[in-house]
Tab-separated table of C-alpha atoms in Angstrom:
chain	number	residue	atom	x	y	z
A	16	MET	CA	140.230	88.012	100.994
A	17	HIS	CA	141.439	87.811	97.446
A	18	GLY	CA	142.687	85.152	95.041
A	19	GLN	CA	146.145	85.222	93.503
A	20	SER	CA	147.090	84.182	89.975
A	21	ARG	CA	150.193	84.175	87.839
A	22	GLY	CA	151.250	87.695	86.918
A	23	GLN	CA	149.923	89.236	90.111
A	24	SER	CA	152.291	90.892	92.520
A	25	LEU	CA	152.704	87.978	94.884
A	26	SER	CA	155.492	85.671	93.729
A	27	TRP	CA	155.073	82.160	95.055
A	28	GLU	CA	158.741	81.528	94.541
A	29	ARG	CA	159.370	84.063	97.323
A	30	ILE	CA	157.099	82.325	99.807
A	31	GLU	CA	159.565	80.016	101.463
A	32	LEU	CA	160.267	78.407	104.791
A	33	CYS	CA	162.892	81.020	105.588
A	34	ASN	CA	165.714	78.545	105.752
A	35	ASN	CA	167.966	80.819	103.695
A	36	GLY	CA	168.946	82.981	106.641
A	37	LYS	CA	167.100	86.117	105.538
A	38	SER	CA	164.733	86.218	108.504
A	39	MET	CA	165.735	86.186	112.126
A	40	ASP	CA	162.075	85.879	113.307
A	41	ALA	CA	161.066	82.809	115.276
A	42	ALA	CA	159.456	80.121	113.161
A	43	LEU	CA	155.669	79.946	113.022
A	44	SER	CA	154.064	76.862	114.466
A	45	THR	CA	152.214	74.479	112.154
A	46	PRO	CA	148.428	75.050	112.151
A	47	CYS	CA	146.653	72.130	113.785
A	48	ASN	CA	143.171	70.855	114.572
A	49	ILE	CA	141.755	72.035	111.243
A	50	GLN	CA	137.967	72.285	111.353
A	51	ILE	CA	135.488	72.816	108.524
A	52	CYS	CA	131.991	74.078	109.309
A	53	GLU	CA	128.942	75.737	107.745
A	54	VAL	CA	129.463	73.908	104.473
A	55	THR	CA	127.111	74.759	101.604
A	56	CYS	CA	127.199	73.898	97.907
A	57	ASP	CA	129.532	76.827	97.210
A	58	SER	CA	131.125	77.926	100.477
A	59	PHE	CA	132.550	76.836	103.812
A	60	ARG	CA	134.198	78.194	106.936
A	61	ILE	CA	137.587	77.014	108.139
A	62	MET	CA	139.372	77.413	111.450
A	63	TRP	CA	142.420	75.961	113.179
A	64	ASP	CA	144.457	76.262	116.357
A	65	MET	CA	147.387	78.675	116.600
A	66	THR	CA	149.497	79.781	119.529
A	67	PRO	CA	148.626	83.224	120.937
A	68	GLU	CA	151.981	84.497	119.689
A	69	ASP	CA	151.291	83.334	116.137
A	70	THR	CA	147.762	84.744	116.249
A	71	ALA	CA	149.217	88.142	117.081
A	72	ARG	CA	151.989	87.942	114.426
A	73	ALA	CA	150.243	86.384	111.430
A	74	THR	CA	149.485	88.799	108.619
A	75	HIS	CA	148.279	86.322	105.984
A	76	PHE	CA	146.747	82.880	105.599
A	77	PHE	CA	147.414	80.581	102.642
A	78	ILE	CA	144.641	78.102	101.783
A	79	ASP	CA	145.295	75.193	99.421
A	80	LEU	CA	142.192	73.512	98.014
A	81	SER	CA	141.766	70.737	95.452
A	82	ARG	CA	139.279	68.087	94.494
A	83	LYS	CA	139.859	64.842	96.309
A	84	GLU	CA	140.025	62.761	93.141
A	85	SER	CA	142.808	64.933	91.705
A	86	ARG	CA	145.174	64.751	94.670
A	87	ASP	CA	148.816	64.987	93.742
A	88	PRO	CA	151.893	64.447	95.941
A	89	ASN	CA	153.222	67.793	94.673
A	90	ARG	CA	149.952	69.590	95.299
A	91	PHE	CA	151.371	71.896	97.961
A	92	LYS	CA	154.286	73.264	95.977
A	93	HIS	CA	154.026	77.028	95.939
A	94	ARG	CA	154.005	77.164	92.156
A	95	ASP	CA	150.586	75.429	92.145
A	96	VAL	CA	149.005	78.877	91.994
A	97	PRO	CA	145.536	77.919	90.653
A	98	THR	CA	144.680	76.048	93.868
A	99	LYS	CA	145.831	78.733	96.287
A	100	LEU	CA	144.003	81.454	98.127
A	101	VAL	CA	145.973	84.219	99.826
A	102	ALA	CA	144.017	86.037	102.504
A	103	LYS	CA	144.862	88.705	105.004
A	104	ALA	CA	144.688	87.307	108.508
A	105	VAL	CA	141.175	87.602	109.933
A	106	PRO	CA	139.508	86.241	113.063
A	107	LEU	CA	138.661	82.563	112.695
A	108	PRO	CA	136.582	80.854	111.452
A	109	MET	CA	137.291	82.348	108.048
A	110	ALA	CA	134.635	82.204	105.325
A	111	VAL	CA	135.729	80.885	101.940
A	112	ARG	CA	133.235	81.638	99.213
A	113	GLY	CA	133.490	82.470	95.556
A	114	HIS	CA	137.283	82.220	95.330
A	115	TRP	CA	136.988	78.892	93.580
A	116	PHE	CA	134.105	77.601	91.531
A	117	LEU	CA	133.177	74.991	94.100
A	118	SER	CA	130.906	72.239	92.825
A	119	PRO	CA	127.965	70.893	94.821
A	120	ARG	CA	128.273	67.514	96.515
A	121	THR	CA	131.977	67.211	95.694
A	122	GLU	CA	134.810	66.004	97.930
A	123	TYR	CA	137.682	68.411	98.457
A	124	CYS	CA	141.018	68.412	100.298
A	125	VAL	CA	142.217	71.519	102.095
A	126	ALA	CA	145.359	72.541	104.007
A	127	VAL	CA	146.523	75.858	105.450
A	128	GLN	CA	149.673	77.837	106.203
A	129	THR	CA	150.061	80.939	108.333
A	130	ALA	CA	152.465	83.674	107.265
A	131	VAL	CA	154.089	86.921	108.349
A	132	ARG	CA	154.936	89.393	105.625
A	133	GLN	CA	158.445	90.798	106.003
A	134	PRO	CA	159.498	94.398	105.298
A	135	ASP	CA	161.316	93.271	102.139
A	136	GLY	CA	158.161	91.590	100.780
A	137	ASP	CA	159.222	88.023	101.534
A	138	TYR	CA	157.101	85.834	103.784
A	139	LEU	CA	157.907	83.864	106.887
A	140	VAL	CA	155.550	80.897	106.660
A	141	SER	CA	154.629	77.908	108.749
A	142	GLU	CA	154.688	74.330	107.565
A	143	TRP	CA	151.521	73.150	105.847
A	144	SER	CA	148.894	71.755	108.159
A	145	GLN	CA	147.574	68.257	107.796
A	146	VAL	CA	145.169	67.739	104.884
A	147	VAL	CA	141.486	67.731	105.802
A	148	GLU	CA	138.747	66.351	103.573
A	149	PHE	CA	135.176	67.574	103.331
A	150	CYS	CA	132.244	67.418	100.944
A	151	THR	CA	130.204	70.356	99.701
A	152	GLY	CA	126.438	70.285	100.079
A	153	ASP	CA	123.437	70.130	97.778
A	154	TYR	CA	121.816	73.106	96.115
A	155	ALA	CA	119.971	75.236	98.635
A	156	VAL	CA	116.424	76.451	97.974
A	157	GLU	CA	117.713	79.728	96.518
A	158	HIS	CA	119.939	77.844	94.061
A	159	LEU	CA	117.027	75.663	92.967
A	160	GLN	CA	115.046	78.849	92.384
A	161	GLN	CA	117.768	79.990	89.981
A	162	LEU	CA	117.576	76.629	88.186
A	163	LEU	CA	113.785	76.834	88.095
A	164	ASP	CA	113.916	80.297	86.551
A	165	LYS	CA	116.359	79.091	83.894
A	166	ALA	CA	114.248	76.016	83.164
A	167	LYS	CA	111.146	78.155	82.711
A	168	GLY	CA	112.987	80.118	80.061
A	169	SER	CA	113.725	76.962	78.055
A	170	THR	CA	110.243	75.461	77.842
A	171	GLY	CA	108.048	75.700	74.795
A	172	ARG	CA	104.300	75.506	74.480
A	173	LEU	CA	102.287	72.914	76.370
A	174	LEU	CA	101.265	69.770	74.474
A	175	LYS	CA	98.517	67.343	75.445
A	176	PHE	CA	99.391	63.807	76.512
A	177	SER	CA	97.495	60.865	77.947
A	178	VAL	CA	100.022	58.357	79.319
A	179	PHE	CA	103.215	58.190	81.340
A	180	TYR	CA	105.651	55.539	80.156
A	181	ARG	CA	108.969	53.897	80.964
A	182	ASN	CA	111.113	51.692	78.747
A	183	GLN	CA	113.177	48.771	79.981
A	184	HIS	CA	114.696	45.551	78.737
A	185	PRO	CA	112.707	42.297	78.892
A	186	GLU	CA	114.843	41.066	81.798
A	187	TYR	CA	113.624	43.953	83.955
A	188	PHE	CA	109.938	43.173	83.450
A	189	ASP	CA	110.576	39.439	83.878
A	190	TYR	CA	112.211	40.203	87.228
A	191	VAL	CA	109.321	42.469	88.291
A	192	ARG	CA	106.813	39.721	87.505
A	193	SER	CA	108.710	36.792	89.014
A	194	GLN	CA	110.493	38.366	91.988
A	195	LEU	CA	108.670	41.581	92.910
A	196	ASN	CA	105.039	40.442	92.730
A	197	MET	CA	104.363	42.685	89.721
A	198	MET	CA	105.493	45.824	91.579
A	199	MET	CA	107.941	48.336	90.132
A	200	PHE	CA	109.606	49.606	93.280
A	201	PRO	CA	111.217	53.036	93.668
A	202	TRP	CA	114.979	53.334	93.373
A	203	PHE	CA	117.518	56.063	94.007
A	204	ARG	CA	117.830	58.888	91.545
A	205	ASN	CA	121.328	59.569	90.185
A	206	GLY	CA	122.089	62.460	87.924
A	207	SER	CA	123.008	66.097	87.980
A	208	HIS	CA	125.337	67.137	90.802
A	209	GLY	CA	123.713	69.346	93.393
A	210	SER	CA	120.087	68.304	93.156
A	211	PRO	CA	118.867	67.410	96.674
A	212	ILE	CA	117.092	64.289	95.424
A	213	ASN	CA	120.118	62.564	93.869
A	214	GLY	CA	120.984	59.432	95.799
A	215	LYS	CA	118.490	60.372	98.516
A	216	LEU	CA	114.961	60.116	97.140
A	217	HIS	CA	113.545	56.830	95.884
A	218	GLY	CA	111.299	56.846	92.863
A	219	VAL	CA	110.143	55.153	89.679
A	220	PHE	CA	111.116	57.180	86.627
A	221	PHE	CA	108.637	57.924	83.853
A	222	SER	CA	108.575	59.984	80.688
A	223	CYS	CA	105.630	61.777	79.140
A	224	ASN	CA	107.052	63.626	76.126
A	225	THR	CA	105.174	63.077	72.882
A	226	GLU	CA	105.976	63.478	69.217
A	227	PHE	CA	104.757	66.676	67.573
A	228	ASP	CA	103.118	64.984	64.597
A	229	THR	CA	101.307	62.152	66.387
A	230	GLY	CA	100.770	63.331	69.957
A	231	LEU	CA	101.958	59.878	71.035
A	232	PRO	CA	105.092	58.705	72.872
A	233	PRO	CA	108.140	58.442	70.580
A	234	LYS	CA	108.718	55.177	68.788
A	235	ASP	CA	112.349	54.973	69.900
A	236	SER	CA	113.956	54.719	73.337
A	237	PRO	CA	117.507	54.440	74.704
A	238	TYR	CA	116.356	52.401	77.702
A	239	GLY	CA	114.921	49.225	76.200
A	240	PRO	CA	112.552	47.718	73.613
A	241	LEU	CA	109.624	47.172	76.009
A	242	ARG	CA	107.450	50.043	77.190
A	243	PHE	CA	105.171	50.186	80.220
A	244	GLN	CA	102.370	52.717	79.742
A	245	ILE	CA	100.035	53.943	82.465
A	246	PRO	CA	97.114	56.376	82.141
A	247	ALA	CA	98.271	59.839	83.147
A	248	GLY	CA	95.566	60.221	85.787
A	249	HIS	CA	97.019	57.363	87.842
A	250	LEU	CA	100.126	59.430	88.615
A	251	LEU	CA	98.942	63.026	88.121
A	252	ASN	CA	95.770	64.069	89.946
A	253	PRO	CA	94.640	66.398	92.767
A	254	ASN	CA	95.990	63.975	95.386
A	255	ILE	CA	99.543	64.388	94.078
A	256	SER	CA	102.148	67.026	94.930
A	257	LEU	CA	104.326	68.227	92.040
A	258	TYR	CA	107.893	69.475	92.624
A	259	PHE	CA	110.682	70.878	90.475
A	260	ALA	CA	113.956	69.028	91.177
A	261	ASP	CA	116.564	69.695	88.479
A	262	PHE	CA	117.475	71.210	85.132
A	263	TYR	CA	120.522	69.992	83.219
A	264	CYS	CA	122.055	68.860	79.956
A	265	MET	CA	124.743	66.363	79.055
A	266	TYR	CA	126.872	68.184	76.474
A	267	THR	CA	123.885	68.239	74.108
A	268	ALA	CA	121.582	70.874	72.657
A	269	TYR	CA	118.503	69.539	74.439
A	270	HIS	CA	117.854	69.921	78.156
A	271	TYR	CA	116.223	67.817	80.839
A	272	VAL	CA	113.799	68.944	83.538
A	273	VAL	CA	113.367	66.600	86.494
A	274	LEU	CA	110.009	66.677	88.270
A	275	VAL	CA	108.813	64.736	91.302
A	276	LEU	CA	105.271	63.405	91.766
A	277	ALA	CA	104.556	62.416	95.369
A	278	PRO	CA	101.193	61.444	96.878
A	279	VAL	CA	100.098	64.117	99.326
A	280	GLY	CA	101.265	63.270	102.859
A	281	SER	CA	103.585	60.461	101.720
A	282	GLU	CA	107.190	60.052	102.811
A	283	GLY	CA	108.326	61.397	99.452
A	284	ASP	CA	106.074	64.426	99.831
A	285	THR	CA	107.515	65.129	103.271
A	286	PHE	CA	111.070	64.841	101.932
A	287	CYS	CA	110.434	67.215	99.040
A	288	ARG	CA	108.422	69.818	100.916
A	289	THR	CA	111.444	71.322	102.685
A	290	ARG	CA	113.965	70.801	99.868
A	291	LEU	CA	112.233	71.463	96.537
A	292	HIS	CA	109.917	74.026	94.977
A	293	MET	CA	106.302	72.895	94.792
A	294	LEU	CA	104.520	73.670	91.523
A	295	ASP	CA	100.853	74.425	90.961
A	296	LEU	CA	99.308	71.414	89.226
A	297	ALA	CA	97.096	73.592	87.061
A	298	SER	CA	99.518	76.409	86.287
A	299	ASN	CA	103.184	75.767	85.604
A	300	PRO	CA	105.250	75.595	82.398
A	301	PHE	CA	106.289	71.935	82.719
A	302	LEU	CA	103.498	69.499	83.559
A	303	THR	CA	99.832	70.346	84.198
A	304	TYR	CA	96.609	68.736	85.290
A	305	THR	CA	93.346	70.505	84.413
A	306	ALA	CA	90.257	69.206	86.190
A	307	PRO	CA	87.089	68.496	84.193
A	308	GLN	CA	84.915	71.572	83.827
A	309	LEU	CA	81.645	69.798	83.027
A	310	PRO	CA	80.082	66.453	84.011
A	311	GLY	CA	81.312	63.674	81.756
A	312	GLU	CA	84.483	65.500	80.735
A	313	GLU	CA	87.917	63.996	81.198
A	314	PRO	CA	90.843	65.749	82.900
A	315	GLN	CA	93.411	67.290	80.574
A	316	PHE	CA	97.140	66.621	80.882
A	317	CYS	CA	99.879	68.699	79.226
A	318	HIS	CA	103.664	68.556	79.082
A	319	ALA	CA	106.229	71.152	78.048
A	320	SER	CA	107.772	70.991	74.623
A	321	ASP	CA	111.415	71.880	73.900
A	322	VAL	CA	112.671	70.084	77.036
A	323	ILE	CA	112.760	66.403	77.975
A	324	LEU	CA	110.801	65.738	81.157
A	325	GLU	CA	111.975	63.101	83.619
A	326	VAL	CA	109.189	62.388	86.095
A	327	LEU	CA	109.975	60.637	89.364
A	328	PHE	CA	106.999	58.964	91.075
A	329	THR	CA	107.873	58.253	94.692
A	330	GLU	CA	105.651	55.192	95.289
A	331	PRO	CA	105.642	51.637	93.883
A	332	VAL	CA	103.660	51.090	90.690
A	333	HIS	CA	101.867	47.828	89.885
A	334	LEU	CA	102.146	46.472	86.362
A	335	ASP	CA	98.389	45.852	86.330
A	336	GLN	CA	97.843	49.621	86.411
A	337	GLY	CA	99.063	49.786	82.819
A	338	SER	CA	100.345	47.647	79.979
A	339	VAL	CA	103.692	46.474	78.603
A	340	GLN	CA	104.227	46.554	74.857
A	341	GLN	CA	107.039	46.289	72.336
A	342	ILE	CA	108.047	49.630	70.800
A	343	SER	CA	107.988	49.894	67.039
A	344	GLY	CA	111.246	51.830	66.753
A	345	HIS	CA	114.804	51.365	67.944
A	346	HIS	CA	116.035	51.123	71.524
A	347	GLN	CA	119.759	51.790	71.193
A	348	LEU	CA	119.860	55.589	71.149
A	349	MET	CA	122.381	55.653	73.977
A	350	SER	CA	123.163	59.323	73.422
A	351	LEU	CA	119.797	60.091	75.016
A	352	THR	CA	120.140	57.944	78.104
A	353	THR	CA	120.574	59.621	81.483
A	354	ALA	CA	121.515	56.437	83.314
A	355	ASN	CA	124.931	57.914	84.142
A	356	ALA	CA	124.044	61.567	83.805
A	357	LYS	CA	126.872	64.061	84.066
A	358	LYS	CA	125.975	67.703	83.785
A	359	ASP	CA	127.827	69.918	81.339
A	360	PRO	CA	129.447	72.502	83.654
A	361	SER	CA	130.094	74.910	80.784
A	362	CYS	CA	126.510	75.224	79.564
A	363	LYS	CA	125.233	78.774	80.047
A	364	VAL	CA	121.606	77.680	79.694
A	365	CYS	CA	121.368	75.347	82.701
A	366	ASN	CA	124.212	76.362	85.017
A	367	ILE	CA	123.692	78.880	87.783
A	368	SER	CA	125.953	81.340	89.516
A	369	VAL	CA	126.961	79.096	92.431
A	370	GLY	CA	130.414	80.055	93.689
A	371	ARG	CA	130.644	83.179	91.552
C-alpha cells in the first residue's frame, strides 16, 4: 500500500465514475457492510463485502479517512488528496497503518471505493460506500515505553521533599467538609490523548515539586489560594505501587510527567498493572522512597527536577491526614494549569513515533 499526494503520478481528476463513455466495462458494485477491526492507537484493519466478480476484477482500493469533528459534505471529492489512500487490491481485511498520522483515542470517519485500472490509465470506480465511524485506542505498553524513555531523558537531578500538596479554591474545601465528610474522593483524570488512565482511572491529584532555593512547595499555584499538604509518607511508602502514566507538554518549554500511586492490591493497582509501567520505588528518575537505614532515621523522599510531576493517588484522602493553609503567593497562573490539558502534537521532546 502507498499514499498518494499532489504531484504524484495518479491524477484524481482522472478517477471518475466512467459516465463519459470511455469504458465499456460493467459498473462496479458499491462496497457494503464496512467493518473495522483490530483497532490500535495508530492502526486498524478494514474489510467490506464485494461480489465475487468485483473481487476478481478490482485492482485498487481507495480509502478516505478524516477526523469525525472535521467532517465536510465535500469530503469525498477526488481532489481531497490529503485524506486519501490508494492501495493495490489485497485480500481483506486490509491493514491500514502509518499512512496517516493517526492520533490515539480519536474518532474518525472512513469510506471506501473499489477500482479497476484501465489500459489508458483511467480508473473504473465504484460509488463510495457508506461512512463508518470508529475510535482509535489508547497507547499500548510499547508506546508507553517510548514515552517513558523520552521522559527519563528530560529529568534533572533528584531533590528532597517532605509533603505532597494540592491547591484548590475555598469552595472546594468547604464542599469536602460539609458534603463529603472530610474526604477528598478520587475523580477521573483528563489530559494528554492516548494515556490509558485518561477518563478511566479515578484519583486525587497531588504535586510534590519544590523550589530550588527553599526546598519547599512553590508559593504560587494556578489551581487556587488554599493548599492541602500531607506528609509524603502517607502516600509514598512500601505498601504503594508506583506507575508511569504520561509525559506531555502544552505548547510550553516545561514538561509534565504523570505518575500513579496505588495501594498494593487495590482496584487502582489492578487497573494499572496490565496497562502501565511499574517503577521501582527506590530507583527511578521521577519519584523515590528510600527506607531508613538505621533505627530512628526517617525515610527519604525525592522528586525529579526539570519536569513538573503530577501524582495521582487512587484512593480517597481524609483532610485530617494533613492541613489546609493559605498560600503566600498568587493563584492565577492559568498558563500552568492542566485542567484542560491538550498535548502539543508538534513537540519533538514528548511525542513518540506512533503512526510513523
